[in-house]
CSV table of C-alpha atoms in Angstrom, one decimal:
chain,number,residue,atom,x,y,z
A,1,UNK,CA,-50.4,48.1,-51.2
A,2,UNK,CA,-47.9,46.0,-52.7
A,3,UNK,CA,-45.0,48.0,-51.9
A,4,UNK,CA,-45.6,48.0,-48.4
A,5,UNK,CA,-46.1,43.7,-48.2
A,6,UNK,CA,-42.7,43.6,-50.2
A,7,UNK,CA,-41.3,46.5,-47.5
A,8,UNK,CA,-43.0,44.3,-44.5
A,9,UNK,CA,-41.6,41.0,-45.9
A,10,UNK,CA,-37.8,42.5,-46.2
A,11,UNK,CA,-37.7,43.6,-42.3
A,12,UNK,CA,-38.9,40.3,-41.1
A,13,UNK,CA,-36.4,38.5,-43.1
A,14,UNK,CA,-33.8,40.8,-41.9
A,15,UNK,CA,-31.9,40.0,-38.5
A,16,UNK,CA,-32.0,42.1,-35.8
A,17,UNK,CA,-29.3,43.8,-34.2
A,18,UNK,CA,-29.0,41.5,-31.1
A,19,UNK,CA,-29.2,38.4,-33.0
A,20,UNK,CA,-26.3,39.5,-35.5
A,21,UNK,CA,-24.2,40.5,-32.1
A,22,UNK,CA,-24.6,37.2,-31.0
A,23,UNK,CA,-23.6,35.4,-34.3
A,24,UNK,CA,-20.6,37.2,-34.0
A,25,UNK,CA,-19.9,36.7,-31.1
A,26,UNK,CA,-20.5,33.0,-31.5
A,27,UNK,CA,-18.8,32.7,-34.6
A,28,UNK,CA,-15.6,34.5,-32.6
A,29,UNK,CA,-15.7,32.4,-29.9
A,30,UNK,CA,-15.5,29.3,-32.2
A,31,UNK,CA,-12.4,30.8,-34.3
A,32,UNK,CA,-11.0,31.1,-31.2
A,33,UNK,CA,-11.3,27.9,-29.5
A,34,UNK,CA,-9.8,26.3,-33.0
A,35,UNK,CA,-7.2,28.4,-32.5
A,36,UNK,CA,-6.1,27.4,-29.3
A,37,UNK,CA,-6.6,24.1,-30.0
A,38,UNK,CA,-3.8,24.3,-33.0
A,39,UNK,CA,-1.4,26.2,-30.7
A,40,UNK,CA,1.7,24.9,-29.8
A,41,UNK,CA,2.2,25.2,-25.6
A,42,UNK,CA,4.9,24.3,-23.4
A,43,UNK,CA,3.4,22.8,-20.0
A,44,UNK,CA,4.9,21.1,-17.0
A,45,UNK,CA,3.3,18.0,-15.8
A,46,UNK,CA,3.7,16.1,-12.5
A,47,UNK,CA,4.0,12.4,-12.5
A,48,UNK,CA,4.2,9.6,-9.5
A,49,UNK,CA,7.2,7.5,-10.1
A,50,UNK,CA,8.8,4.3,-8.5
A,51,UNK,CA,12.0,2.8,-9.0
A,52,UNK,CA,13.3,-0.7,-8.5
A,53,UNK,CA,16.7,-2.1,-9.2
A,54,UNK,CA,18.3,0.5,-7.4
A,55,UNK,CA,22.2,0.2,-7.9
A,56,UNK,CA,23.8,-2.4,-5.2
A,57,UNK,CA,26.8,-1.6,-2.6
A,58,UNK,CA,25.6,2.6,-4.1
A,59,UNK,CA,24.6,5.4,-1.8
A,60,UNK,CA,21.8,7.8,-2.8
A,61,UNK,CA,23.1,11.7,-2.3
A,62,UNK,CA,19.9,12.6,-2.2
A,63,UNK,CA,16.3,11.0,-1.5
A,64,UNK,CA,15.1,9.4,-4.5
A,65,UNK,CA,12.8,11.7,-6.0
A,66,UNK,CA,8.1,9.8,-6.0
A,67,UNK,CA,7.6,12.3,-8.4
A,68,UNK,CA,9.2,14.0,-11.5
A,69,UNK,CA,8.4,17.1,-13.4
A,70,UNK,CA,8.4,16.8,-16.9
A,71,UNK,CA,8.3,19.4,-19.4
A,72,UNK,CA,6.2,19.1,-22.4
A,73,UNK,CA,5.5,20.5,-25.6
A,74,UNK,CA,2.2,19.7,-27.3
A,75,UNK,CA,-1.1,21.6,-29.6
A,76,UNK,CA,-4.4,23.0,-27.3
A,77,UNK,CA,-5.8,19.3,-28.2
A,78,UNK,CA,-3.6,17.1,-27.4
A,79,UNK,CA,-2.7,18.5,-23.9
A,80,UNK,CA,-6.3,18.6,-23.2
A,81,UNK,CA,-6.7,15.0,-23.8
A,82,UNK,CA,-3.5,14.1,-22.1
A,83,UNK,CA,-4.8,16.4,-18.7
A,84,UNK,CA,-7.9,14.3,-18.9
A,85,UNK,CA,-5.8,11.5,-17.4
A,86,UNK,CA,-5.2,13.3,-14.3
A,87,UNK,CA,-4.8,11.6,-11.4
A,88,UNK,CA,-1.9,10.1,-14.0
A,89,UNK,CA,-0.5,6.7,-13.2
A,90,UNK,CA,2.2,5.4,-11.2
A,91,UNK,CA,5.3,5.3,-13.8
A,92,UNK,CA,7.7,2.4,-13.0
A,93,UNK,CA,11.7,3.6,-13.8
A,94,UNK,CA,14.1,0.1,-13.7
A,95,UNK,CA,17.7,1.4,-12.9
A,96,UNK,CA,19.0,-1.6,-15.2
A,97,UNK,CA,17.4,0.5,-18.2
A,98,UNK,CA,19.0,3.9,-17.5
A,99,UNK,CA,22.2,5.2,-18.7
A,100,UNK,CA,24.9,5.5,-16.4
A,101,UNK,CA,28.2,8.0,-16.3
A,102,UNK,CA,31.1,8.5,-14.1
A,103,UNK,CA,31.7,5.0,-13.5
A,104,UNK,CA,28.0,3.8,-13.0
A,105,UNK,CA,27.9,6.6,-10.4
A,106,UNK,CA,25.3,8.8,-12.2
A,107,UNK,CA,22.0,7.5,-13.5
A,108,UNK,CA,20.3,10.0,-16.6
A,109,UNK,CA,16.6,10.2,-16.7
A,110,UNK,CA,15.6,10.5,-19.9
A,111,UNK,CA,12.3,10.6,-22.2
A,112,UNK,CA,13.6,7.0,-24.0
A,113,UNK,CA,14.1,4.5,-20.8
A,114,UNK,CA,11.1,6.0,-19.2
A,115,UNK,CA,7.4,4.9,-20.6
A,116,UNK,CA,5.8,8.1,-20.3
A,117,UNK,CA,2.9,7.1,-23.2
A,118,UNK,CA,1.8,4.4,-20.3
A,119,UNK,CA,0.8,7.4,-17.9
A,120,UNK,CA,0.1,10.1,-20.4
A,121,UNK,CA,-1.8,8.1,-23.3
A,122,UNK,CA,-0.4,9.8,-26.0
A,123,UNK,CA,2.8,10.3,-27.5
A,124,UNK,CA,4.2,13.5,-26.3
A,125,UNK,CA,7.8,15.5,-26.7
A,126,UNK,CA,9.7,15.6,-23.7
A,127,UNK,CA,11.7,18.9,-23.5
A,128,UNK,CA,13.3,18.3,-20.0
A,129,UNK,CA,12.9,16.2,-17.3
A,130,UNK,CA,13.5,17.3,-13.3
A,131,UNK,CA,15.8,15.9,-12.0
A,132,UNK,CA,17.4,14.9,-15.3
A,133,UNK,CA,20.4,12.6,-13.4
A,134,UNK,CA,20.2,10.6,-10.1
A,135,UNK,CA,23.8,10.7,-8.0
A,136,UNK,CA,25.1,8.2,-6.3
A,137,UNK,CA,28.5,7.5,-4.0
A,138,UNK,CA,29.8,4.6,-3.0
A,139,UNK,CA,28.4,3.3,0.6
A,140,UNK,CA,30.7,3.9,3.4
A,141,UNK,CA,30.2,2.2,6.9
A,142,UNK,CA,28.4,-0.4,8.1
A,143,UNK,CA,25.1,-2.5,6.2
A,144,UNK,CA,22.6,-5.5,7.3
A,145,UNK,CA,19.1,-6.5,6.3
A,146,UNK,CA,16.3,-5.6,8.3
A,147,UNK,CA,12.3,-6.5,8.5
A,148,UNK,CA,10.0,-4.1,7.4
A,149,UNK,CA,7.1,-3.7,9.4
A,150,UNK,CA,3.6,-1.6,9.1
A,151,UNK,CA,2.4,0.4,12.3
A,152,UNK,CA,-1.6,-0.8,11.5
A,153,UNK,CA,-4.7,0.1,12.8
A,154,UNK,CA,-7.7,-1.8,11.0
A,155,UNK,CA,-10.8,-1.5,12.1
A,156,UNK,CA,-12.9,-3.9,9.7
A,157,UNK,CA,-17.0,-3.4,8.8
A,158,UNK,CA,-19.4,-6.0,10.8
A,159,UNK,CA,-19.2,-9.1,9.8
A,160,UNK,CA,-15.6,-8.7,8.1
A,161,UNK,CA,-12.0,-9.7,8.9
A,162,UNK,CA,-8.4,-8.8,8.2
A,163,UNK,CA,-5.2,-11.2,7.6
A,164,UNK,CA,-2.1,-10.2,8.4
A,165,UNK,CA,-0.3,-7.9,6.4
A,166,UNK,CA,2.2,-9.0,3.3
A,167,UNK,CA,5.1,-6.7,2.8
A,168,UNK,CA,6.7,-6.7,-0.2
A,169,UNK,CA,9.8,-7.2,0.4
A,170,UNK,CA,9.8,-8.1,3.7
A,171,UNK,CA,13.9,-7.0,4.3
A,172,UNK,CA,15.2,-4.4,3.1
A,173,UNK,CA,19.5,-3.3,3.1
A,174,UNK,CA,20.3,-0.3,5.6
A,175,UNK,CA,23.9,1.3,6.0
A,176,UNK,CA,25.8,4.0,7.6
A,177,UNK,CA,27.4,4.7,10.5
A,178,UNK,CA,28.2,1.9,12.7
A,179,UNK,CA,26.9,3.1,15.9
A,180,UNK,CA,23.7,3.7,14.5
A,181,UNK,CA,23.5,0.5,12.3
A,182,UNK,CA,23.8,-1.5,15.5
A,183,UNK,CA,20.7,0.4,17.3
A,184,UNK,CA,18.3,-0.5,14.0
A,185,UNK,CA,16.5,-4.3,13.9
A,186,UNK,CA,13.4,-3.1,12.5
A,187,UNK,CA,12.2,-0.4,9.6
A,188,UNK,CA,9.0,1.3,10.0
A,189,UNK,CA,7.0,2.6,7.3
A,190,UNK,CA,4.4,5.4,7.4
A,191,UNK,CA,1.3,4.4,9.8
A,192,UNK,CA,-1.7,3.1,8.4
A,193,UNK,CA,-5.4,3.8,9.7
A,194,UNK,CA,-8.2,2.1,8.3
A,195,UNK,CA,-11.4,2.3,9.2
A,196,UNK,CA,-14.7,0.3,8.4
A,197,UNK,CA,-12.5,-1.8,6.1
A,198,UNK,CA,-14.8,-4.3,3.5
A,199,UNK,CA,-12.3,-5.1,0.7
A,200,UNK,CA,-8.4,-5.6,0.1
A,201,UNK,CA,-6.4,-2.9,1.2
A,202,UNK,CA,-3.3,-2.3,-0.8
A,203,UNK,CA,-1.0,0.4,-1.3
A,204,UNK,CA,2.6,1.4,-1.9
A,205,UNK,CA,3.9,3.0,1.3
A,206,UNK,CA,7.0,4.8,2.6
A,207,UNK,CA,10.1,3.7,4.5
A,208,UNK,CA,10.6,6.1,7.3
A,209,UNK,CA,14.5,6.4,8.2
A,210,UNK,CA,15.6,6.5,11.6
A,211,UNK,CA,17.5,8.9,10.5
A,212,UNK,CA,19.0,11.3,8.0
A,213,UNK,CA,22.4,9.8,8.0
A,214,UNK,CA,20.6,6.4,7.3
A,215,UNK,CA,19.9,4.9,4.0
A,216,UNK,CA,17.9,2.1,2.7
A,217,UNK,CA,17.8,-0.2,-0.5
A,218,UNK,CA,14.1,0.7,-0.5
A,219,UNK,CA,12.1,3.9,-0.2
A,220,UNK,CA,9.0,2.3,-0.6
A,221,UNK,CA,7.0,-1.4,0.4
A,222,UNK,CA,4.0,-2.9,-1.2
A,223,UNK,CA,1.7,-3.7,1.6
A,224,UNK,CA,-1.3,-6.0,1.1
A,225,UNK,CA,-4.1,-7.0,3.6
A,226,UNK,CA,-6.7,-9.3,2.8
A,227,UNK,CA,-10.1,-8.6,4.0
A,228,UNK,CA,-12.6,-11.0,3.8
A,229,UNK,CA,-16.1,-12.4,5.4
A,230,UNK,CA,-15.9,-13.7,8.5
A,231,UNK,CA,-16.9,-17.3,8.9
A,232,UNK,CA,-17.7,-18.9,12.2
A,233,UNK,CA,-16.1,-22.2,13.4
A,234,UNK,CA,-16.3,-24.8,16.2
A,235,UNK,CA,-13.8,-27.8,16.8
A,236,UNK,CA,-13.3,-30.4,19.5
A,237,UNK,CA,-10.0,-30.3,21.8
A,238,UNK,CA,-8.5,-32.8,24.2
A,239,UNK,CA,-7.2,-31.0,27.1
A,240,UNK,CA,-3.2,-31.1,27.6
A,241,UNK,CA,-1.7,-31.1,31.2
A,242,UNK,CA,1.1,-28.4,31.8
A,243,UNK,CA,3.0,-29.1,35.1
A,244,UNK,CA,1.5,-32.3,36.0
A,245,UNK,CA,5.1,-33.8,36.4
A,246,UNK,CA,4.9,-33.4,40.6
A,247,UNK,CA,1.3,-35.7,41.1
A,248,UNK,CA,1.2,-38.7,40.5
A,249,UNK,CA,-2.2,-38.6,38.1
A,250,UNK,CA,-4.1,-36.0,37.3
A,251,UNK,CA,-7.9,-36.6,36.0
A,252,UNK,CA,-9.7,-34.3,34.1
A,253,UNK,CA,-13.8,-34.1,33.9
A,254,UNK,CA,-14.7,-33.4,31.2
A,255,UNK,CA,-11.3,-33.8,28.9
A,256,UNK,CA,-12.2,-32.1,26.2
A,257,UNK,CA,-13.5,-28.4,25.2
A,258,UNK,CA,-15.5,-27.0,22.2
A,259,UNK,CA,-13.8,-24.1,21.1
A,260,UNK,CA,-15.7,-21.2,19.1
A,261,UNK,CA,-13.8,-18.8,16.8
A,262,UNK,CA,-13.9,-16.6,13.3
A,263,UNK,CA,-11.7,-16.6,10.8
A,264,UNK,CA,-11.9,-14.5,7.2
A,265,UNK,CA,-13.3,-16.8,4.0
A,266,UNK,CA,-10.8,-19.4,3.0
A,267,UNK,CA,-8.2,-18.4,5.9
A,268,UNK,CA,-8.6,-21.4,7.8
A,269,UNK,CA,-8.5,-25.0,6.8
A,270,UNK,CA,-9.3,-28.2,8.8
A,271,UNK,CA,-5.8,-29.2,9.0
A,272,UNK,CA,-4.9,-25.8,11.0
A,273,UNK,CA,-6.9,-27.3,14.3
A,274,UNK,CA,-3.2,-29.1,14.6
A,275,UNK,CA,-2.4,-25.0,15.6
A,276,UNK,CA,-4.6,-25.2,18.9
A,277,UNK,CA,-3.8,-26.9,22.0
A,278,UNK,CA,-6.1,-26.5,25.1
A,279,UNK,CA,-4.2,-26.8,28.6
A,280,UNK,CA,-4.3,-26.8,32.0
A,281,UNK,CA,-2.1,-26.2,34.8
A,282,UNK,CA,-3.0,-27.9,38.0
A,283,UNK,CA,-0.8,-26.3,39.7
A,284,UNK,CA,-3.2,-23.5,39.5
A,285,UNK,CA,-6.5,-25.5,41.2
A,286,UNK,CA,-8.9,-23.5,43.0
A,287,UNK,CA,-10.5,-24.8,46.1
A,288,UNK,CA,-13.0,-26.3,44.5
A,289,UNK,CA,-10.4,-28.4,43.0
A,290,UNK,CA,-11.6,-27.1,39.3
A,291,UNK,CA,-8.9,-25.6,37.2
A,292,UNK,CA,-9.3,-22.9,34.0
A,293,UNK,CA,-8.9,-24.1,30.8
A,294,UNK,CA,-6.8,-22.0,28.9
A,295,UNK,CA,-5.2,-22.1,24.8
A,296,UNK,CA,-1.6,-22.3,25.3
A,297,UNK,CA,-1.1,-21.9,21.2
A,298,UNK,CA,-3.8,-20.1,18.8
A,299,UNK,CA,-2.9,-19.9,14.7
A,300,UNK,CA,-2.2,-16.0,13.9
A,301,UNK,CA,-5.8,-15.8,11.8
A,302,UNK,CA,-8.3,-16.2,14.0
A,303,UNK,CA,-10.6,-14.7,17.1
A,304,UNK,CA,-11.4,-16.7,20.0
A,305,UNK,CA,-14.8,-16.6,21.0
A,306,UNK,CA,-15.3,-18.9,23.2
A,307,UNK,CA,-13.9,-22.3,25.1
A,308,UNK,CA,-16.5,-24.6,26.7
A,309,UNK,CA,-16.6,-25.6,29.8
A,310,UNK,CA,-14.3,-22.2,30.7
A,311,UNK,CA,-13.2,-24.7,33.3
A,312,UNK,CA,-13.0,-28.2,34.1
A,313,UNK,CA,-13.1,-30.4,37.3
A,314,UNK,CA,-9.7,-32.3,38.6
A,315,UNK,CA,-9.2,-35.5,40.4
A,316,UNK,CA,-5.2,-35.3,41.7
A,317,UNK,CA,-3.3,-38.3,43.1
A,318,UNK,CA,-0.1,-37.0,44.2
A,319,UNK,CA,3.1,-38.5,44.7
């Protein structure tokens, strides 16, 4: 009796042979992840880039790159925690920090002038960089400064408004060809669509060049657009005459309109009602001798809603 308890005990102690598979298996799959998190690996990594200070009175041979591709070299854990950054961020390269060759006509992009621990978050070894060097020529033909200007379409959420855009800069330096030069007063930039807009809108975007045989100082713009609350106003405005230099008087009933507009949160201030001026024209009387009231200058910020009386009555003496 005994030896079979002692027998029953020592199979229920021991495993079965599913659970040891599984152990093993387990046990394997740990090694193995230790292991790959100790191995060395060489990876290549895309980053967003954006330079500024770009060499004056130099022509670009080729576009200036948005993104590089940097090869690194780092252990299973550390390249894991630096993919965990992905999207990574913008990395800012200054031309005044780069080393130049062939008579400042070649710019080296290397792993000490460019902060790649602010996009990656950890220290990392930089094995090569594409493209390593950045050519330049000296500019031939023809230059000026030109505005920069958004193509927009904003379509704010009820109840919200949009200022106007702030480029950043403003101008930017074109060259090239003569002939061409002189058909360019404006640069565009890639077209913006917005939609259902609540908050600030603001984003880096791209010079488009007329051409390839143009260049620009710039390849990119900072654009900003304030979105805002939309607050509702009402002033009080003596009406002006326009053309009232052929009658002799010209009386107006009533002479003054309330006019009823929005403008986004802290856009408009009282001193900006200086910006209006209501007018008529009596040149422009209709037989019932009433003339339309019309706003012959409006501030930039702001929709009309309204202008009461839409027209007023007129008592002319003429000459």
């Amino acid at each position: 009796m005994n030896n079979s308890n002692a027998a029953y005990a020592e199979k229920k102690l021991k495993p079965g042979k599913a659970t040891a598979f599984f152990i093993c298996i387990g046990i394997a799959a740990m090694l193995w992840v230790l292991q790959a998190l100790n191995t060395v690996y060489n990876y290549t990594i895309t980053v967003p880039v954006v330079f500024k200070n770009l060499p004056q009175n130099k022509k670009p041979l080729a576009e200036i790159p948005n993104v590089l591709k940097v090869d690194i070299k780092a252990s299973g854990l550390k390249l894991l925690l630096v993919l965990a950054n992905k999207p990574f961020k913008t990395i800012e390269v200054d031309f005044n920090t780069l080393k130049s060759v062939n008579k400042m006509q070649n710019y080296i992009l290397s792993s000490g002038s460019i902060n790649f621990k602010g996009s990656f978050k950890f220290e990392t070894q930089i094995k090569h960089i594409s493209p390593d060097t950045l050519y330049f020529s000296e500019k031939n033909g023809y230059q000026k400064n030109v505005p920069v200007k958004v193509p927009l379409y904003i379509k704010c959420a009820l109840g919200y408004g949009a200022g106007k855009p702030v480029i950043t800069p403003a101008f930017v330096t074109i060259w090239g060809d003569t002939a061409d030069i002189n058909r360019i007063d404006t640069i565009y930039t890639q077209p913006v669509n917005l939609v259902n807009v609540n908050k600030n809108y603001n984003s880096d975007l791209v010079i488009i060049k007329p051409n390839s045989n143009i260049s620009t100082s710039e390849t990119k713009v900072v654009t900003s657009i304030e979105v805002a609350k939309l607050i509702e106003h009402t002033i009080t405005l003596p009406i002006t005459v326009i053309n009232g230099q052929n009658f002799k008087q010209v009386n107006i009933f009533p002479s003054k309109v309330k006019v009823k507009f929005t403008a986004i949160q802290n856009a408009f201030a009282i001193a900006d009602t200086v910006l209006f001026k209501a007018s008529i024209d009596p040149e422009k009387t209709n037989a019932n001798n009433k003339c339309y009231v019309y706003l012959s200058t409006v501030p930039g910020n702001v929709n009309i809603l309204s202008i009461v009386p839409k027209e007023v009555e007129l008592l002319i003496i003429k000459n």
